[in-house]
PDB file of C-alpha atoms and ligand atoms in Angstrom:
ATOM      1  CA  UNK A   1      18.743  10.144  12.155  1.00 73.00           C
ATOM      2  CA  UNK A   2      18.319  11.521   8.626  1.00 84.00           C
ATOM      3  CA  UNK A   3      14.793  12.243   7.348  1.00 94.00           C
ATOM      4  CA  UNK A   4      13.635   9.766   4.699  1.00 97.00           C
ATOM      5  CA  UNK A   5      11.800  10.920   1.564  1.00 98.00           C
ATOM      6  CA  UNK A   6       8.612   9.113   0.647  1.00 98.00           C
ATOM      7  CA  UNK A   7       8.098   9.388  -3.122  1.00 98.00           C
ATOM      8  CA  UNK A   8       4.633   8.858  -4.532  1.00 97.00           C
ATOM      9  CA  UNK A   9       1.864  10.581  -6.442  1.00 95.00           C
ATOM     10  CA  UNK A  10      -0.574   9.557  -3.734  1.00 95.00           C
ATOM     11  CA  UNK A  11      -0.735  11.986  -0.844  1.00 95.00           C
ATOM     12  CA  UNK A  12      -3.227   9.745   0.971  1.00 95.00           C
ATOM     13  CA  UNK A  13      -0.508   7.155   1.280  1.00 96.00           C
ATOM     14  CA  UNK A  14       1.895   9.772   2.625  1.00 97.00           C
ATOM     15  CA  UNK A  15      -0.469  10.859   5.420  1.00 96.00           C
ATOM     16  CA  UNK A  16      -0.735   7.259   6.526  1.00 97.00           C
ATOM     17  CA  UNK A  17       3.013   6.622   6.210  1.00 98.00           C
ATOM     18  CA  UNK A  18       3.823   9.750   8.195  1.00 97.00           C
ATOM     19  CA  UNK A  19       1.449   8.841  11.036  1.00 96.00           C
ATOM     20  CA  UNK A  20       2.710   5.268  11.178  1.00 97.00           C
ATOM     21  CA  UNK A  21       6.434   6.106  11.013  1.00 97.00           C
ATOM     22  CA  UNK A  22       6.061   8.799  13.692  1.00 96.00           C
ATOM     23  CA  UNK A  23       5.161   6.027  16.144  1.00 95.00           C
ATOM     24  CA  UNK A  24       8.453   4.372  15.212  1.00 94.00           C
ATOM     25  CA  UNK A  25      10.496   7.574  15.591  1.00 93.00           C
ATOM     26  CA  UNK A  26      11.341   7.738  11.917  1.00 96.00           C
ATOM     27  CA  UNK A  27      10.996  11.145  10.277  1.00 96.00           C
ATOM     28  CA  UNK A  28       9.643  11.267   6.748  1.00 98.00           C
ATOM     29  CA  UNK A  29       8.977  13.981   4.177  1.00 98.00           C
ATOM     30  CA  UNK A  30       6.899  13.847   0.990  1.00 98.00           C
ATOM     31  CA  UNK A  31       8.093  14.150  -2.593  1.00 98.00           C
ATOM     32  CA  UNK A  32       5.015  14.224  -4.833  1.00 97.00           C
ATOM     33  CA  UNK A  33       6.461  12.804  -8.033  1.00 94.00           C
ATOM     34  CA  UNK A  34       5.032  10.607 -10.720  1.00 91.00           C
ATOM     35  CA  UNK A  35       7.126   7.474 -11.087  1.00 88.00           C
ATOM     36  CA  UNK A  36       6.920   5.377 -14.207  1.00 84.00           C
ATOM     37  CA  UNK A  37       6.118   1.844 -13.118  1.00 84.00           C
ATOM     38  CA  UNK A  38       7.437  -1.159 -15.003  1.00 87.00           C
ATOM     39  CA  UNK A  39       4.837  -3.734 -16.061  1.00 87.00           C
ATOM     40  CA  UNK A  40       5.360  -6.936 -14.124  1.00 90.00           C
ATOM     41  CA  UNK A  41       3.443  -9.702 -12.392  1.00 91.00           C
ATOM     42  CA  UNK A  42       5.754  -9.246  -9.424  1.00 93.00           C
ATOM     43  CA  UNK A  43       5.177  -6.471  -6.843  1.00 93.00           C
ATOM     44  CA  UNK A  44       8.787  -6.963  -5.718  1.00 95.00           C
ATOM     45  CA  UNK A  45      10.184  -6.206  -9.120  1.00 95.00           C
ATOM     46  CA  UNK A  46       7.908  -3.161  -9.479  1.00 94.00           C
ATOM     47  CA  UNK A  47       8.866  -1.825  -6.006  1.00 96.00           C
ATOM     48  CA  UNK A  48      12.596  -2.361  -6.617  1.00 96.00           C
ATOM     49  CA  UNK A  49      12.602  -0.494  -9.934  1.00 96.00           C
ATOM     50  CA  UNK A  50      10.362   2.251  -8.480  1.00 96.00           C
ATOM     51  CA  UNK A  51      12.863   2.795  -5.617  1.00 97.00           C
ATOM     52  CA  UNK A  52      15.809   3.159  -8.054  1.00 97.00           C
ATOM     53  CA  UNK A  53      13.855   5.622 -10.272  1.00 96.00           C
ATOM     54  CA  UNK A  54      12.815   7.655  -7.225  1.00 97.00           C
ATOM     55  CA  UNK A  55      16.366   7.801  -5.879  1.00 97.00           C
ATOM     56  CA  UNK A  56      17.626   9.017  -9.263  1.00 97.00           C
ATOM     57  CA  UNK A  57      15.038  11.728  -9.134  1.00 96.00           C
ATOM     58  CA  UNK A  58      15.287  12.973  -5.520  1.00 96.00           C
ATOM     59  CA  UNK A  59      18.997  12.246  -4.997  1.00 96.00           C
ATOM     60  CA  UNK A  60      18.689  11.202  -1.349  1.00 96.00           C
ATOM     61  CA  UNK A  61      17.567   8.166   0.620  1.00 97.00           C
ATOM     62  CA  UNK A  62      14.048   7.331  -0.372  1.00 98.00           C
ATOM     63  CA  UNK A  63      11.233   4.903   0.233  1.00 98.00           C
ATOM     64  CA  UNK A  64       8.446   4.016  -2.212  1.00 98.00           C
ATOM     65  CA  UNK A  65       5.466   1.726  -1.844  1.00 97.00           C
ATOM     66  CA  UNK A  66       3.877  -0.778  -4.126  1.00 96.00           C
ATOM     67  CA  UNK A  67       0.622  -2.416  -3.161  1.00 96.00           C
ATOM     68  CA  UNK A  68      -1.882  -4.870  -4.468  1.00 97.00           C
ATOM     69  CA  UNK A  69      -5.343  -6.158  -3.613  1.00 98.00           C
ATOM     70  CA  UNK A  70      -5.545  -9.928  -4.196  1.00 98.00           C
ATOM     71  CA  UNK A  71      -9.000 -11.486  -4.394  1.00 98.00           C
ATOM     72  CA  UNK A  72      -8.930 -15.261  -3.867  1.00 98.00           C
ATOM     73  CA  UNK A  73     -11.961 -16.291  -5.978  1.00 98.00           C
ATOM     74  CA  UNK A  74     -10.577 -14.184  -8.874  1.00 98.00           C
ATOM     75  CA  UNK A  75      -7.271 -16.009  -8.836  1.00 97.00           C
ATOM     76  CA  UNK A  76      -5.496 -13.074  -7.101  1.00 98.00           C
ATOM     77  CA  UNK A  77      -6.832 -10.410  -9.500  1.00 98.00           C
ATOM     78  CA  UNK A  78      -6.214  -7.454  -9.590  1.00 98.00           C
ATOM     79  CA  UNK A  79      -2.923  -7.947  -7.746  1.00 97.00           C
ATOM     80  CA  UNK A  80      -0.106  -5.966  -9.456  1.00 95.00           C
ATOM     81  CA  UNK A  81      -2.729  -4.347 -11.692  1.00 95.00           C
ATOM     82  CA  UNK A  82      -4.712  -2.890  -8.768  1.00 97.00           C
ATOM     83  CA  UNK A  83      -4.077   0.686  -9.729  1.00 95.00           C
ATOM     84  CA  UNK A  84      -5.180   0.256 -13.319  1.00 95.00           C
ATOM     85  CA  UNK A  85      -8.248  -1.793 -12.314  1.00 98.00           C
ATOM     86  CA  UNK A  86      -9.211   0.879  -9.777  1.00 98.00           C
ATOM     87  CA  UNK A  87      -8.996   3.601 -12.447  1.00 97.00           C
ATOM     88  CA  UNK A  88     -10.994   1.560 -14.924  1.00 98.00           C
ATOM     89  CA  UNK A  89     -13.721  -0.583 -13.326  1.00 98.00           C
ATOM     90  CA  UNK A  90     -13.397   0.790  -9.748  1.00 98.00           C
ATOM     91  CA  UNK A  91     -15.086  -0.510  -6.635  1.00 98.00           C
ATOM     92  CA  UNK A  92     -18.468  -1.017  -8.416  1.00 98.00           C
ATOM     93  CA  UNK A  93     -16.749  -3.145 -11.018  1.00 98.00           C
ATOM     94  CA  UNK A  94     -15.058  -5.356  -8.393  1.00 98.00           C
ATOM     95  CA  UNK A  95     -18.398  -5.893  -6.629  1.00 98.00           C
ATOM     96  CA  UNK A  96     -20.007  -6.878  -9.960  1.00 98.00           C
ATOM     97  CA  UNK A  97     -17.236  -9.446 -10.616  1.00 98.00           C
ATOM     98  CA  UNK A  98     -18.016 -11.001  -7.227  1.00 98.00           C
ATOM     99  CA  UNK A  99     -21.868 -11.132  -7.701  1.00 97.00           C
ATOM    100  CA  UNK A 100     -23.089 -14.438  -6.386  1.00 92.00           C
ATOM    101  CA  UNK A 101     -19.642 -15.484  -5.139  1.00 94.00           C
ATOM    102  CA  UNK A 102     -19.748 -17.155  -1.685  1.00 94.00           C
ATOM    103  CA  UNK A 103     -15.990 -16.709  -1.305  1.00 97.00           C
ATOM    104  CA  UNK A 104     -15.181 -13.039  -0.822  1.00 98.00           C
ATOM    105  CA  UNK A 105     -11.819 -13.451   0.891  1.00 98.00           C
ATOM    106  CA  UNK A 106      -9.031 -11.114  -0.204  1.00 98.00           C
ATOM    107  CA  UNK A 107      -5.832  -9.578   1.046  1.00 98.00           C
ATOM    108  CA  UNK A 108      -3.739  -6.504   0.600  1.00 98.00           C
ATOM    109  CA  UNK A 109       0.048  -6.641   0.250  1.00 98.00           C
ATOM    110  CA  UNK A 110       2.285  -3.640   0.716  1.00 98.00           C
ATOM    111  CA  UNK A 111       5.936  -3.562  -0.207  1.00 98.00           C
ATOM    112  CA  UNK A 112       8.039  -0.683   1.083  1.00 98.00           C
ATOM    113  CA  UNK A 113      11.252  -0.365  -0.923  1.00 98.00           C
ATOM    114  CA  UNK A 114      14.164   1.658   0.496  1.00 98.00           C
ATOM    115  CA  UNK A 115      17.163   2.807  -1.567  1.00 98.00           C
ATOM    116  CA  UNK A 116      20.036   5.095  -0.736  1.00 97.00           C
ATOM    117  CA  UNK A 117      22.189   4.510  -3.767  1.00 97.00           C
ATOM    118  CA  UNK A 118      23.988   1.582  -2.145  1.00 97.00           C
ATOM    119  CA  UNK A 119      21.522  -0.548  -0.148  1.00 97.00           C
ATOM    120  CA  UNK A 120      18.184  -1.667  -1.483  1.00 98.00           C
ATOM    121  CA  UNK A 121      15.781  -3.233   0.995  1.00 98.00           C
ATOM    122  CA  UNK A 122      12.212  -4.482   0.666  1.00 98.00           C
ATOM    123  CA  UNK A 123       9.853  -4.790   3.702  1.00 98.00           C
ATOM    124  CA  UNK A 124       6.472  -6.461   3.415  1.00 98.00           C
ATOM    125  CA  UNK A 125       3.114  -6.282   5.159  1.00 98.00           C
ATOM    126  CA  UNK A 126      -0.104  -8.167   4.517  1.00 98.00           C
ATOM    127  CA  UNK A 127      -3.632  -7.932   5.802  1.00 98.00           C
ATOM    128  CA  UNK A 128      -6.198 -10.622   5.252  1.00 98.00           C
ATOM    129  CA  UNK A 129      -9.879  -9.845   4.973  1.00 98.00           C
ATOM    130  CA  UNK A 130     -12.811  -9.862   2.604  1.00 98.00           C
ATOM    131  CA  UNK A 131     -14.628  -7.761   0.004  1.00 98.00           C
ATOM    132  CA  UNK A 132     -17.831  -6.170   1.399  1.00 98.00           C
ATOM    133  CA  UNK A 133     -21.280  -6.605  -0.213  1.00 96.00           C
ATOM    134  CA  UNK A 134     -21.570  -2.899  -1.003  1.00 97.00           C
ATOM    135  CA  UNK A 135     -19.481   0.234  -1.346  1.00 97.00           C
ATOM    136  CA  UNK A 136     -19.594   1.767   2.109  1.00 97.00           C
ATOM    137  CA  UNK A 137     -19.818   5.484   3.041  1.00 91.00           C
ATOM    138  CA  UNK A 138     -17.244   7.138   5.196  1.00 84.00           C
ATOM    139  CA  UNK A 139     -14.598   8.435   2.820  1.00 90.00           C
ATOM    140  CA  UNK A 140     -11.325   6.615   2.489  1.00 95.00           C
ATOM    141  CA  UNK A 141      -9.529   6.211  -0.811  1.00 97.00           C
ATOM    142  CA  UNK A 142      -8.952   3.500  -3.371  1.00 98.00           C
ATOM    143  CA  UNK A 143     -10.428   0.169  -2.281  1.00 98.00           C
ATOM    144  CA  UNK A 144     -11.000   1.414   1.315  1.00 98.00           C
ATOM    145  CA  UNK A 145     -14.821   1.408   0.921  1.00 98.00           C
ATOM    146  CA  UNK A 146     -14.975  -2.324  -0.032  1.00 98.00           C
ATOM    147  CA  UNK A 147     -12.206  -3.971   2.072  1.00 98.00           C
ATOM    148  CA  UNK A 148     -13.045  -5.404   5.479  1.00 98.00           C
ATOM    149  CA  UNK A 149      -9.945  -6.579   7.377  1.00 98.00           C
ATOM    150  CA  UNK A 150     -10.172  -9.671   9.617  1.00 98.00           C
ATOM    151  CA  UNK A 151     -11.013  -8.775  13.207  1.00 98.00           C
ATOM    152  CA  UNK A 152     -13.789  -6.257  12.481  1.00 98.00           C
ATOM    153  CA  UNK A 153     -17.006  -5.905  10.431  1.00 98.00           C
ATOM    154  CA  UNK A 154     -16.062  -2.422   9.202  1.00 98.00           C
ATOM    155  CA  UNK A 155     -14.401  -1.492   5.966  1.00 98.00           C
ATOM    156  CA  UNK A 156     -11.145   0.465   5.871  1.00 98.00           C
ATOM    157  CA  UNK A 157     -13.209   3.513   4.960  1.00 98.00           C
ATOM    158  CA  UNK A 158     -15.525   3.075   7.954  1.00 97.00           C
ATOM    159  CA  UNK A 159     -12.584   2.440  10.262  1.00 97.00           C
ATOM    160  CA  UNK A 160     -11.219   5.918   9.448  1.00 95.00           C
ATOM    161  CA  UNK A 161      -7.984   6.498  11.536  1.00 92.00           C
ATOM    162  CA  UNK A 162      -8.219   3.020  13.098  1.00 96.00           C
ATOM    163  CA  UNK A 163      -7.478   1.671   9.649  1.00 97.00           C
ATOM    164  CA  UNK A 164      -3.786   1.939  10.592  1.00 96.00           C
ATOM    165  CA  UNK A 165      -4.302  -0.634  13.387  1.00 96.00           C
ATOM    166  CA  UNK A 166      -4.994  -3.254  10.712  1.00 98.00           C
ATOM    167  CA  UNK A 167      -3.419  -2.102   7.492  1.00 98.00           C
ATOM    168  CA  UNK A 168      -0.886  -3.809   5.218  1.00 98.00           C
ATOM    169  CA  UNK A 169       0.929  -0.409   5.159  1.00 98.00           C
ATOM    170  CA  UNK A 170       1.354  -0.379   8.936  1.00 98.00           C
ATOM    171  CA  UNK A 171       2.707  -3.881   8.973  1.00 98.00           C
ATOM    172  CA  UNK A 172       5.175  -3.198   6.129  1.00 98.00           C
ATOM    173  CA  UNK A 173       6.323   0.069   7.719  1.00 98.00           C
ATOM    174  CA  UNK A 174       6.841  -1.521  11.140  1.00 97.00           C
ATOM    175  CA  UNK A 175       9.022  -4.189   9.499  1.00 98.00           C
ATOM    176  CA  UNK A 176      10.809  -1.440   7.564  1.00 98.00           C
ATOM    177  CA  UNK A 177      11.464   0.619  10.752  1.00 97.00           C
ATOM    178  CA  UNK A 178      12.874  -2.408  12.579  1.00 97.00           C
ATOM    179  CA  UNK A 179      15.338  -2.896   9.734  1.00 97.00           C
ATOM    180  CA  UNK A 180      16.095   0.800   9.197  1.00 96.00           C
ATOM    181  CA  UNK A 181      16.745   1.630  12.825  1.00 94.00           C
ATOM    182  CA  UNK A 182      19.511  -1.027  12.810  1.00 92.00           C
ATOM    183  CA  UNK A 183      21.105   0.184   9.557  1.00 86.00           C
TER     184      UNK A 183
HETATM  185  P1  IMP B 201       0.043   1.356  -6.111  1.00 63.74           P
HETATM  186  O1  IMP B 201       1.004   0.786  -5.170  1.00 63.74           O
HETATM  187  O2  IMP B 201       0.007   2.889  -5.969  1.00 63.74           O
HETATM  188  O3  IMP B 201       0.189   0.919  -7.512  1.00 63.74           O
HETATM  189  O4  IMP B 201      -1.374   0.933  -5.567  1.00 63.74           O
HETATM  190  C1  IMP B 201      -2.177  -0.078  -6.091  1.00 63.74           C
HETATM  191  C2  IMP B 201      -3.640   0.163  -5.904  1.00 63.74           C
HETATM  192  O5  IMP B 201      -4.041  -0.362  -4.695  1.00 63.74           O
HETATM  193  C3  IMP B 201      -4.081   1.600  -5.976  1.00 63.74           C
HETATM  194  O6  IMP B 201      -5.067   1.734  -6.943  1.00 63.74           O
HETATM  195  C4  IMP B 201      -4.698   1.902  -4.628  1.00 63.74           C
HETATM  196  O7  IMP B 201      -5.885   2.551  -4.850  1.00 63.74           O
HETATM  197  C5  IMP B 201      -4.914   0.556  -4.045  1.00 63.74           C
HETATM  198  N1  IMP B 201      -4.513   0.598  -2.627  1.00 63.74           N
HETATM  199  C6  IMP B 201      -3.296   0.447  -2.126  1.00 63.74           C
HETATM  200  N2  IMP B 201      -3.335   0.579  -0.769  1.00 63.74           N
HETATM  201  C7  IMP B 201      -4.628   0.864  -0.485  1.00 63.74           C
HETATM  202  C8  IMP B 201      -5.249   1.126   0.758  1.00 63.74           C
HETATM  203  O8  IMP B 201      -4.687   1.187   1.854  1.00 63.74           O
HETATM  204  N3  IMP B 201      -6.582   1.359   0.630  1.00 63.74           N
HETATM  205  C9  IMP B 201      -7.252   1.364  -0.532  1.00 63.74           C
HETATM  206  N4  IMP B 201      -6.684   1.078  -1.642  1.00 63.74           N
HETATM  207  C10 IMP B 201      -5.385   0.812  -1.649  1.00 63.74           C
END
């Protein structure tokens, strides 16, 4: 089976994608490219357009990912704007917005979009959890230090490699692999 290219600026995502897809017998390589994202309230629309742009750039079958962190008590914010919000107010800013809030439930969505010039397919994964009270130590990237998935008391950052047992990315990639291996 042909190797798939994962196009992203985020190498952290690639390391996770590679590890997860290796358990599904799907071989993936990294193209570190910056893809212009359309502005939209819909992750699906962003992922779809991103896949087409990536295919035009790399010229072979490609997958891209679009994610969002959705916080219930903030009406789903930051959602499709997660990347901008992370760059601007960051994890400390999110914790401030939730000061005094009894409801800290949140979820991550991941959409994996595949495109080979003919077929475009979107696979989804979601993980429910909550926003921690503080920014935890232990590395990780993005919102890893403040997101606690259901089923544990540890944040993604504290879970380290076990993050993949819970993550939205794993669930989306497993759905993708099921579809892809029957293509
Ligand atoms: P995008 O899909 O690259 O636009 O990602 C949206 C935002 O969600 C980025 O700012 C990431 O930091 C954040 N994000 C996506 N997945 C994860 C994750 O697994 N852990 C932590 N943050 C994430």
